[in-house]
Short mmCIF file of C-alpha atoms and ligand atoms in Angstrom, two decimals:
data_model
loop_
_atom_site.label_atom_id
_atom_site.label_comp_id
_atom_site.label_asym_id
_atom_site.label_seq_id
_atom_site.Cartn_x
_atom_site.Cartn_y
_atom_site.Cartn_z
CA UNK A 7 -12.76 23.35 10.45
CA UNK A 8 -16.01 22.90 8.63
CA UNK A 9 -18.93 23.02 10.90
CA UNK A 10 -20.24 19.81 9.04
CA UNK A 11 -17.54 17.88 10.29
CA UNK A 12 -17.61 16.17 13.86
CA UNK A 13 -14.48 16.16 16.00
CA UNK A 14 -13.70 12.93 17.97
CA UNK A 15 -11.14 13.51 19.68
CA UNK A 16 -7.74 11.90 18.21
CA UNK A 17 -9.36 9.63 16.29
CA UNK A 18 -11.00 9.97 13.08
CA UNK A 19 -13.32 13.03 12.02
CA UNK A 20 -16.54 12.07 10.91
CA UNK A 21 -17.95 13.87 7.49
CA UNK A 22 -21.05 13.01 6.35
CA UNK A 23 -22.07 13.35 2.60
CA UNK A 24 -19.21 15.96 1.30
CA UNK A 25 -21.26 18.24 -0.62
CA UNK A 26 -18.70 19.10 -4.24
CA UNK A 27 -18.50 22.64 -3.23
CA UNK A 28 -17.24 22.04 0.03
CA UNK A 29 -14.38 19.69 -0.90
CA UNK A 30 -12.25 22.42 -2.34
CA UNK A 31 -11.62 22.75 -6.41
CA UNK A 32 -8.33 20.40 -6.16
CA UNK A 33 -7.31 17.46 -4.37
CA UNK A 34 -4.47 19.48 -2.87
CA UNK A 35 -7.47 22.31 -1.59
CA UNK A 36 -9.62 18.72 -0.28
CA UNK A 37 -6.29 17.75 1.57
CA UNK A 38 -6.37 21.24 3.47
CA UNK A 39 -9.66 20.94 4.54
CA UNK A 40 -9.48 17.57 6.02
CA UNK A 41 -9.39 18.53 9.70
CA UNK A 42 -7.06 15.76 10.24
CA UNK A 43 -7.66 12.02 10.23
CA UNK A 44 -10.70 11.32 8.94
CA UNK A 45 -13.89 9.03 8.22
CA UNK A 46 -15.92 10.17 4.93
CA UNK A 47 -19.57 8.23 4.53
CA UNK A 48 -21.19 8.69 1.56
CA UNK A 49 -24.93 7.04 1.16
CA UNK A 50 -25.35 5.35 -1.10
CA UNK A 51 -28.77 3.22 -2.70
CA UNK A 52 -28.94 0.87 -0.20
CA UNK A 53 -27.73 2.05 3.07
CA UNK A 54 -28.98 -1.76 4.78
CA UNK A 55 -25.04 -2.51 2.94
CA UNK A 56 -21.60 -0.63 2.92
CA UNK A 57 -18.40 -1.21 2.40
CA UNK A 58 -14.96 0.72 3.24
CA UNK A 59 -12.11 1.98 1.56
CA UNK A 60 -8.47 3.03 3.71
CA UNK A 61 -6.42 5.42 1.73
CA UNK A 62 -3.46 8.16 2.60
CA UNK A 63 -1.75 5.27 5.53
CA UNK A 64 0.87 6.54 3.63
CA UNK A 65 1.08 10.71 3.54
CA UNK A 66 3.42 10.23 0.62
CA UNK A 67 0.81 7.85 -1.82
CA UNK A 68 -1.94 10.78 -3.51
CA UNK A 69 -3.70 8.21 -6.11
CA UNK A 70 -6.16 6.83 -3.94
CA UNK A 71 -7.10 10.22 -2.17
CA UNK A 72 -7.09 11.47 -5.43
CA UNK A 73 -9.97 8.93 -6.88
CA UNK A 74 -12.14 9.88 -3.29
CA UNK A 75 -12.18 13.52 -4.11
CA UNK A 76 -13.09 12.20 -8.13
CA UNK A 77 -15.99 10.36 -6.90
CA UNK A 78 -17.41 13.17 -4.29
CA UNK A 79 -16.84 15.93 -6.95
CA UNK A 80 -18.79 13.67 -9.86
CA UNK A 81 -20.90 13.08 -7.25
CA UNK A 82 -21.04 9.38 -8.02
CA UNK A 83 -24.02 7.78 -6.43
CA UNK A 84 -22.57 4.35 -4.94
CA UNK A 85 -24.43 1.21 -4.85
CA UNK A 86 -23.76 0.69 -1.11
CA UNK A 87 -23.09 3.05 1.52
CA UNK A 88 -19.07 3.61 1.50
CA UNK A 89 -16.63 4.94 4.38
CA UNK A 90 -13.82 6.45 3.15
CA UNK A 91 -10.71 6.39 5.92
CA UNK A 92 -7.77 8.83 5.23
CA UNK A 93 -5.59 8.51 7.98
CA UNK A 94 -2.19 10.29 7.17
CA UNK A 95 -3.56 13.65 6.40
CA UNK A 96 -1.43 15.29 8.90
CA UNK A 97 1.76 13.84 6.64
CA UNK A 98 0.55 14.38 3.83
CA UNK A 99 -0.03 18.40 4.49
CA UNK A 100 3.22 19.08 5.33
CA UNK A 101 4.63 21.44 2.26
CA UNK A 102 5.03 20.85 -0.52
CA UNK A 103 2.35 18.31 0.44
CA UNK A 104 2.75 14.00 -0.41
CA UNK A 105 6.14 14.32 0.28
CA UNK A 106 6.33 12.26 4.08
CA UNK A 107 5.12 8.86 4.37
CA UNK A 108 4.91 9.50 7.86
CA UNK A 109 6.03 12.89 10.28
CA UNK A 110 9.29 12.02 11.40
CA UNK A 111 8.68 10.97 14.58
CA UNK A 112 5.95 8.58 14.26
CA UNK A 113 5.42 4.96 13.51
CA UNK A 114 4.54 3.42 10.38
CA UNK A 115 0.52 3.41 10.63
CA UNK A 116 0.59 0.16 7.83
CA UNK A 117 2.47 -2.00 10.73
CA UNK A 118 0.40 -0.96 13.81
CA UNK A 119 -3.02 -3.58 12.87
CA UNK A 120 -1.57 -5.96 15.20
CA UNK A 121 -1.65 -6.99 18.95
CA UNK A 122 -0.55 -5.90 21.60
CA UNK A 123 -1.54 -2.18 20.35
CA UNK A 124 1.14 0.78 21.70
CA UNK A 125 0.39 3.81 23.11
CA UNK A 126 1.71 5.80 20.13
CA UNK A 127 -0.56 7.90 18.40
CA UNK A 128 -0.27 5.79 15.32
CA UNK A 129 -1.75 2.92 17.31
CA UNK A 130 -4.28 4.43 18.70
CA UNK A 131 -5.15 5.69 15.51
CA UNK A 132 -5.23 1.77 13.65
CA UNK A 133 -7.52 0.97 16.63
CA UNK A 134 -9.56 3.48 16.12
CA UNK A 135 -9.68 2.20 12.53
CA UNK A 136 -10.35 -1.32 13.35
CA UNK A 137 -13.39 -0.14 15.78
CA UNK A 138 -14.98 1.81 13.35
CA UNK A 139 -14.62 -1.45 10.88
CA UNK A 140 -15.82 -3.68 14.06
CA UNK A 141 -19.07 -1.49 13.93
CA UNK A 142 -20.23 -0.74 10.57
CA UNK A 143 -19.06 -4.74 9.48
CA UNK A 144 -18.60 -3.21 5.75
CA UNK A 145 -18.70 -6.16 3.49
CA UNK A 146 -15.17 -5.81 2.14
CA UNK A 147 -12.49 -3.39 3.03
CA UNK A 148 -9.83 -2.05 -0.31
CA UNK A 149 -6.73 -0.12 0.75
CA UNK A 150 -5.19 2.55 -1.65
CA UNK A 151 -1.32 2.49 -1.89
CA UNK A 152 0.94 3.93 -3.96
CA UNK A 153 4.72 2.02 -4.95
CA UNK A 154 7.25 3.98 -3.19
CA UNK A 155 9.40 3.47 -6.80
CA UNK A 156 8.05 4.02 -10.51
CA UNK A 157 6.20 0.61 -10.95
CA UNK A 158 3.04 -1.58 -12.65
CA UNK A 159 0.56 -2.03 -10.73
CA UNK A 160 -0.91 -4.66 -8.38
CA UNK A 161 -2.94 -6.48 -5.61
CA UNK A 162 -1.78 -7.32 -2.19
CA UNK A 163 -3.91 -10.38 -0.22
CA UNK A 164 -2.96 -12.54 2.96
CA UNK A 165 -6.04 -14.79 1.84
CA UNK A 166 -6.68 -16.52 -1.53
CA UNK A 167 -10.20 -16.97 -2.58
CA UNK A 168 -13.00 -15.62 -5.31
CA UNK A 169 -13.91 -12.63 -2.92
CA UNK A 170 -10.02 -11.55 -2.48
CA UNK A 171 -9.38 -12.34 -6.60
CA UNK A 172 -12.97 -10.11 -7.67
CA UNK A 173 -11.50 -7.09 -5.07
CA UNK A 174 -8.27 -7.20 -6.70
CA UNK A 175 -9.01 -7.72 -10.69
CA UNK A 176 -11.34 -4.46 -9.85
CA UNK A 177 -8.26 -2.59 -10.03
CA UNK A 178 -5.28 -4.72 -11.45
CA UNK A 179 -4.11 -8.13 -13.12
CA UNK A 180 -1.30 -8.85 -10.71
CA UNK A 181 -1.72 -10.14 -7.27
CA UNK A 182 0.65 -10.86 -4.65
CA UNK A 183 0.06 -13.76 -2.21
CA UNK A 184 1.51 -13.10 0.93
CA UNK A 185 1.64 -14.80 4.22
CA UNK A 186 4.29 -12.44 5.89
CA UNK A 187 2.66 -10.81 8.86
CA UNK A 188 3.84 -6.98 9.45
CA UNK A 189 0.54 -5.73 10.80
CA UNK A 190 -0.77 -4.25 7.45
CA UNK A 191 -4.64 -3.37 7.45
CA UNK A 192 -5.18 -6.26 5.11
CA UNK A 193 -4.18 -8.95 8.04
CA UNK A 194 -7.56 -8.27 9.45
CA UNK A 195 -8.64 -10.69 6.35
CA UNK A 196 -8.76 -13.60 8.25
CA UNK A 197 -10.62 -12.46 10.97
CA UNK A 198 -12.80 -9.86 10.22
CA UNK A 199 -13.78 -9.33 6.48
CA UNK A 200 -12.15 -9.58 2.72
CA UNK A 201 -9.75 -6.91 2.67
CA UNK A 202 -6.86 -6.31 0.20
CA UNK A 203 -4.26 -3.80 -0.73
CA UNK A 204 -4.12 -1.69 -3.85
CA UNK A 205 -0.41 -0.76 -5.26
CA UNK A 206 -1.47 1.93 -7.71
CA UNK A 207 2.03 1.92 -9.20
CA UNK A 208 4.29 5.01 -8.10
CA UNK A 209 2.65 8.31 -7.04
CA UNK A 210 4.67 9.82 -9.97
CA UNK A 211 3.08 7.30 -12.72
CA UNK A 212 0.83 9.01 -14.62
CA UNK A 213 -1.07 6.17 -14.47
CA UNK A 214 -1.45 5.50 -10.91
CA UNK A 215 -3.93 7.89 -10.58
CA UNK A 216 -6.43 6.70 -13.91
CA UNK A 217 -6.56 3.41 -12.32
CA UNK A 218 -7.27 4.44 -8.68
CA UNK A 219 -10.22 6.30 -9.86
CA UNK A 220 -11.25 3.50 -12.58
CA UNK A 221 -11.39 0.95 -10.08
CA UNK A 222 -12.50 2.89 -7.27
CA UNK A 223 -15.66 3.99 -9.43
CA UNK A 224 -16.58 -0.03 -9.92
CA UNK A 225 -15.65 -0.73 -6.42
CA UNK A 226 -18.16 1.71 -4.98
CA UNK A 227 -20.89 1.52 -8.01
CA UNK A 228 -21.68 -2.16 -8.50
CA UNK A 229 -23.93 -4.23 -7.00
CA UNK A 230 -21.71 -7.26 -6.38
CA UNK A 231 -18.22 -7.29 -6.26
CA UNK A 232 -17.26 -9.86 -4.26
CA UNK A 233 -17.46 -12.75 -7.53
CA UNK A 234 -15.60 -12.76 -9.94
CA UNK A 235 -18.48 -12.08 -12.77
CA UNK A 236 -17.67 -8.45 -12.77
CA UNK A 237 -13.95 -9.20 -14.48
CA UNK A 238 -12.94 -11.37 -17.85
CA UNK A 239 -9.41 -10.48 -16.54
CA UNK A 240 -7.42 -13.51 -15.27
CA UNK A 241 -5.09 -12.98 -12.36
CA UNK A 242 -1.60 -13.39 -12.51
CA UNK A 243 -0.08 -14.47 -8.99
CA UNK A 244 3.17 -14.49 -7.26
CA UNK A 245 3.51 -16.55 -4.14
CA UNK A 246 4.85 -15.63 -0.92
CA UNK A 247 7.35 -13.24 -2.24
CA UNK A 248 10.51 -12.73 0.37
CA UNK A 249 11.73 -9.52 1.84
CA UNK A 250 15.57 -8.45 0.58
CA UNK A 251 16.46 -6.28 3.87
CA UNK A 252 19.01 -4.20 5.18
CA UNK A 253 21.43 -5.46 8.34
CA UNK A 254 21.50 -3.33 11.23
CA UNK A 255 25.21 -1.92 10.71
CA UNK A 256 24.95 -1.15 7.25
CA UNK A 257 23.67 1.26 5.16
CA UNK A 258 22.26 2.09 1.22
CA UNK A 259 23.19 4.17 -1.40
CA UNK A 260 22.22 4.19 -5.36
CA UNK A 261 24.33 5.19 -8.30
CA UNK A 262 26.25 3.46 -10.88
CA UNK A 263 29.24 2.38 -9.03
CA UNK A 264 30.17 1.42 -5.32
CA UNK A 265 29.41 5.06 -3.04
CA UNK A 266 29.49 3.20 0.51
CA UNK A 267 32.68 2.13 1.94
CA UNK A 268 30.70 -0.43 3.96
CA UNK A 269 27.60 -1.38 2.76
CA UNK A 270 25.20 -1.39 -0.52
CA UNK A 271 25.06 0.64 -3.40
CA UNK A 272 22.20 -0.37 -5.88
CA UNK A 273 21.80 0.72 -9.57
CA UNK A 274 19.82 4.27 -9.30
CA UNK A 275 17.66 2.57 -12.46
CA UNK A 276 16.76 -0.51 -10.69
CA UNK A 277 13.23 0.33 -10.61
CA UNK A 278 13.05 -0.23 -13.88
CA UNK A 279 13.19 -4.15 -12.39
CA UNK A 280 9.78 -3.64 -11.09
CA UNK A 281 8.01 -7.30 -12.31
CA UNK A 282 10.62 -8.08 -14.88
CA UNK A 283 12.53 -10.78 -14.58
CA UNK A 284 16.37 -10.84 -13.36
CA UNK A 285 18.97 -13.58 -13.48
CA UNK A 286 23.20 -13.93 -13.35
CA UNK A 287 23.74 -11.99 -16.35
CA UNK A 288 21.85 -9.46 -14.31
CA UNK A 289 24.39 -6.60 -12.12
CA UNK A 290 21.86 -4.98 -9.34
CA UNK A 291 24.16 -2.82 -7.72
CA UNK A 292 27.89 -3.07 -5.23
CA UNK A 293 28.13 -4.35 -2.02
CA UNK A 294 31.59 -3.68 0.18
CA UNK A 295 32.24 -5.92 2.50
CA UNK A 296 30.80 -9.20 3.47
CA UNK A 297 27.30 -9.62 1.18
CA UNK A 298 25.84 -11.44 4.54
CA UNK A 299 26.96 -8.29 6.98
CA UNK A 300 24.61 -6.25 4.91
CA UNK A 301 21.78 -8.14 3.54
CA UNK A 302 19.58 -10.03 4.55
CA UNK A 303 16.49 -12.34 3.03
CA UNK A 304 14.49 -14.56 5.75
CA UNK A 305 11.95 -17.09 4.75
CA UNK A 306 8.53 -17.55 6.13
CA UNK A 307 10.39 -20.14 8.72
CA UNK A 308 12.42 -17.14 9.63
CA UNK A 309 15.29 -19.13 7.76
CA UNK A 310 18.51 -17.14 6.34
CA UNK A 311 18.30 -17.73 2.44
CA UNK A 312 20.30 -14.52 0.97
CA UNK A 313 23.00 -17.13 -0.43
CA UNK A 314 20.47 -18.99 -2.37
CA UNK A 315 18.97 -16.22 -4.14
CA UNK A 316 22.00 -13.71 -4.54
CA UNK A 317 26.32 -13.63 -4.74
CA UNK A 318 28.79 -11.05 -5.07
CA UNK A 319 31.82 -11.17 -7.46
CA UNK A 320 34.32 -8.82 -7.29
CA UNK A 321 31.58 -6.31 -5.27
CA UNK A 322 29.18 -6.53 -7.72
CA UNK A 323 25.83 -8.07 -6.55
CA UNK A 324 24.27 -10.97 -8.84
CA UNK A 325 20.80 -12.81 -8.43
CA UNK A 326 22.09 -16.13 -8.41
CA UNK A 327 18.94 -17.53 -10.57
CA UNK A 328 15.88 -16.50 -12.24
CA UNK A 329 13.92 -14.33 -9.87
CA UNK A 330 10.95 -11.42 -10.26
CA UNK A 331 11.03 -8.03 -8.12
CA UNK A 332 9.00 -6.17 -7.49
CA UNK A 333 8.38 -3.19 -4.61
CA UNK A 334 11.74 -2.30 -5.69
CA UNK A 335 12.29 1.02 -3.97
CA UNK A 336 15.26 3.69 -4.67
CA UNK A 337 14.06 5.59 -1.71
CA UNK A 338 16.73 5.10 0.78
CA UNK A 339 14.82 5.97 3.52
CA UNK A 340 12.10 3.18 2.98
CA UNK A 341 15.26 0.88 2.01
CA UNK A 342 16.45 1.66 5.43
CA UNK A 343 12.91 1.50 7.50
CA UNK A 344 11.23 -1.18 5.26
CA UNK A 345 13.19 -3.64 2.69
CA UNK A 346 15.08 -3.04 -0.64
CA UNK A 347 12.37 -5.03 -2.58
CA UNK A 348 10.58 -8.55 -2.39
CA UNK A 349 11.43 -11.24 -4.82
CA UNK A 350 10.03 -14.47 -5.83
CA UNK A 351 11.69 -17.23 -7.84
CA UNK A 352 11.22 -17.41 -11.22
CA UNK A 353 9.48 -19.91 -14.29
ZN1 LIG B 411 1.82 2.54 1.25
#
């Protein structure tokens, strides 16, 4: 461990000012010498304001620890003071590094900002987060994602107003209104401060990581960027977009024809769906079986709705109208654990 960097015990390590030569000559060498979870503050011109950036809740999404170890090794000056938090380091480091989203046997950390907390260490960790938040009262909060699949790029917000649309168009032109609570870091919007999520596209995009580091650079280097002056971009939205999940009892496959005797087999190119459009003409995969044993779509009523938005004929699975997807993974693991992708209805 670095003797500049404080241990607090199972929560997040405190590093103060990362001087270039001590955060390693790549981002994979900056990942080793994280001691584990920790909480980067840089100073920056006027230290009376700060604001915070999460990154790495996800071991498995680089581009927005990437961008932090851009900044520290241009040693870009930032406007305000800035606290980096890089939670899933541990993750992350295991070989051949960005590989787990989480170690096997723990929780997802983006579902643990909500009370009651657990006792898991993942909990105690998103406390820790929130405390740190609590106390330094940053004026906005970004987080750094990565799409699990090969996607555009986009925004995440559980509030809509000029603060949440500035954060956003910082990074991206697409933004996703949701009011689906999972107990994602951005939840704390309503309560605490403006905080939004940052989908960076997939970790193998070469893009993703150009417009972490783009965006993070304005984020932490202008004076105001909580109105939308900063940005001649208009937003594109998409409202309350609905989960398309897995039943308990089934499972997922993907490949170009049916490879589960019970359950669902989608196309291994459907990624390619990611904020196109689908309709009937449009095949997404095979389901065996029942299509309402296997999937499932609830509204924000907690209302069944799979029959509205999809059918099968003859075990091929059809959007039943117009829809847009996006967060479509082919990782079946995330499938499983999370949802297949989210949808919204069509122009
Ligand atoms: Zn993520």
């Amino acid at each position: 461990m670095e003797q500049s960097i404080e241990s607090q015990d199972n929560k997040f390590h405190y590093w103060k000012d990362p001087a270039p030569d001590k955060i390693g000559p790549t981002v994979t060498e900056f990942l080793k010498r994280l001691p584990g979870p920790t909480h980067i503050h840089v100073t920056g011109t006027d230290s009376s304001r700060c604001r915070a950036v999460a990154t790495l809740l996800h071991g498995n999404e680089p581009s927005g620890l990437y961008a932090v170890y851009e900044t520290l090794q241009q040693q870009i000056r930032p406007a305000v003071d800035i606290h980096y938090f890089i939670p899933s380091v541990d993750a992350a480091r295991q070989a051949p590094g960005f590989i787990y989203r989480m170690l096997p046997h723990q929780k997802d950390l983006n579902r643990c900002f909500k009370t009651p907390f657990g006792n898991s260490e993942q909990d105690l960790l998103a406390e820790d987060l929130l405390e740190n938040l609590r106390r330094l009262n940053p004026e906005c909060v970004i987080d750094i994602h990565n799409t699990s699949g090969s996607s555009p790029s986009f925004g995440v917000t559980t509030f809509m107003d000029e603060r949440h649309d500035a954060l956003v168009s910082l990074f991206t032109h697409r933004m996703i209104v949701t009011d689906l609570i999972l107990g994602s870091l951005m939840e704390i919007s309503d309560s605490m401060m403006p905080t939004v999520t940052i989908e960076c596209g997939g970790a193998e995009d070469t893009e993703s990581n150009r417009m972490a580091t783009e965006g993070l650079i304005k984020y932490i280097t202008y004076e105001d960027v909580l109105s939308v002056k900063h940005t001649d971009m208009s937003l594109e939205f998409f409202h309350n977009p609905l989960r398309v999940e897995l039943l308990d009892g089934s499972d997922i496959a993907y490949g170009d024809h049916s490879l589960m005797k019970d359950g669902v087999t989608l196309l291994s190119d459907i990624e390619h769906f990611n904020f196109g459009y689908v309709g009937p003409e449009n095949c997404l995969g095979f389901v065996s079986g029942e299509l309402a044993a296997n999937l499932t779509v609830l509204d924000i009523h907690r209302k069944e709705r799979l029959l509205d938005y999809f059918t099968l004929e003859d075990g091929k699975l059809y959007p039943t109208r117009r829809l847009k997807l996006f967060m479509v993974t082919t990782n079946p693991e995330i499938a499983r654990k999370d949802c297949l992708f989210y949808l919204v209805e069509g122009d």
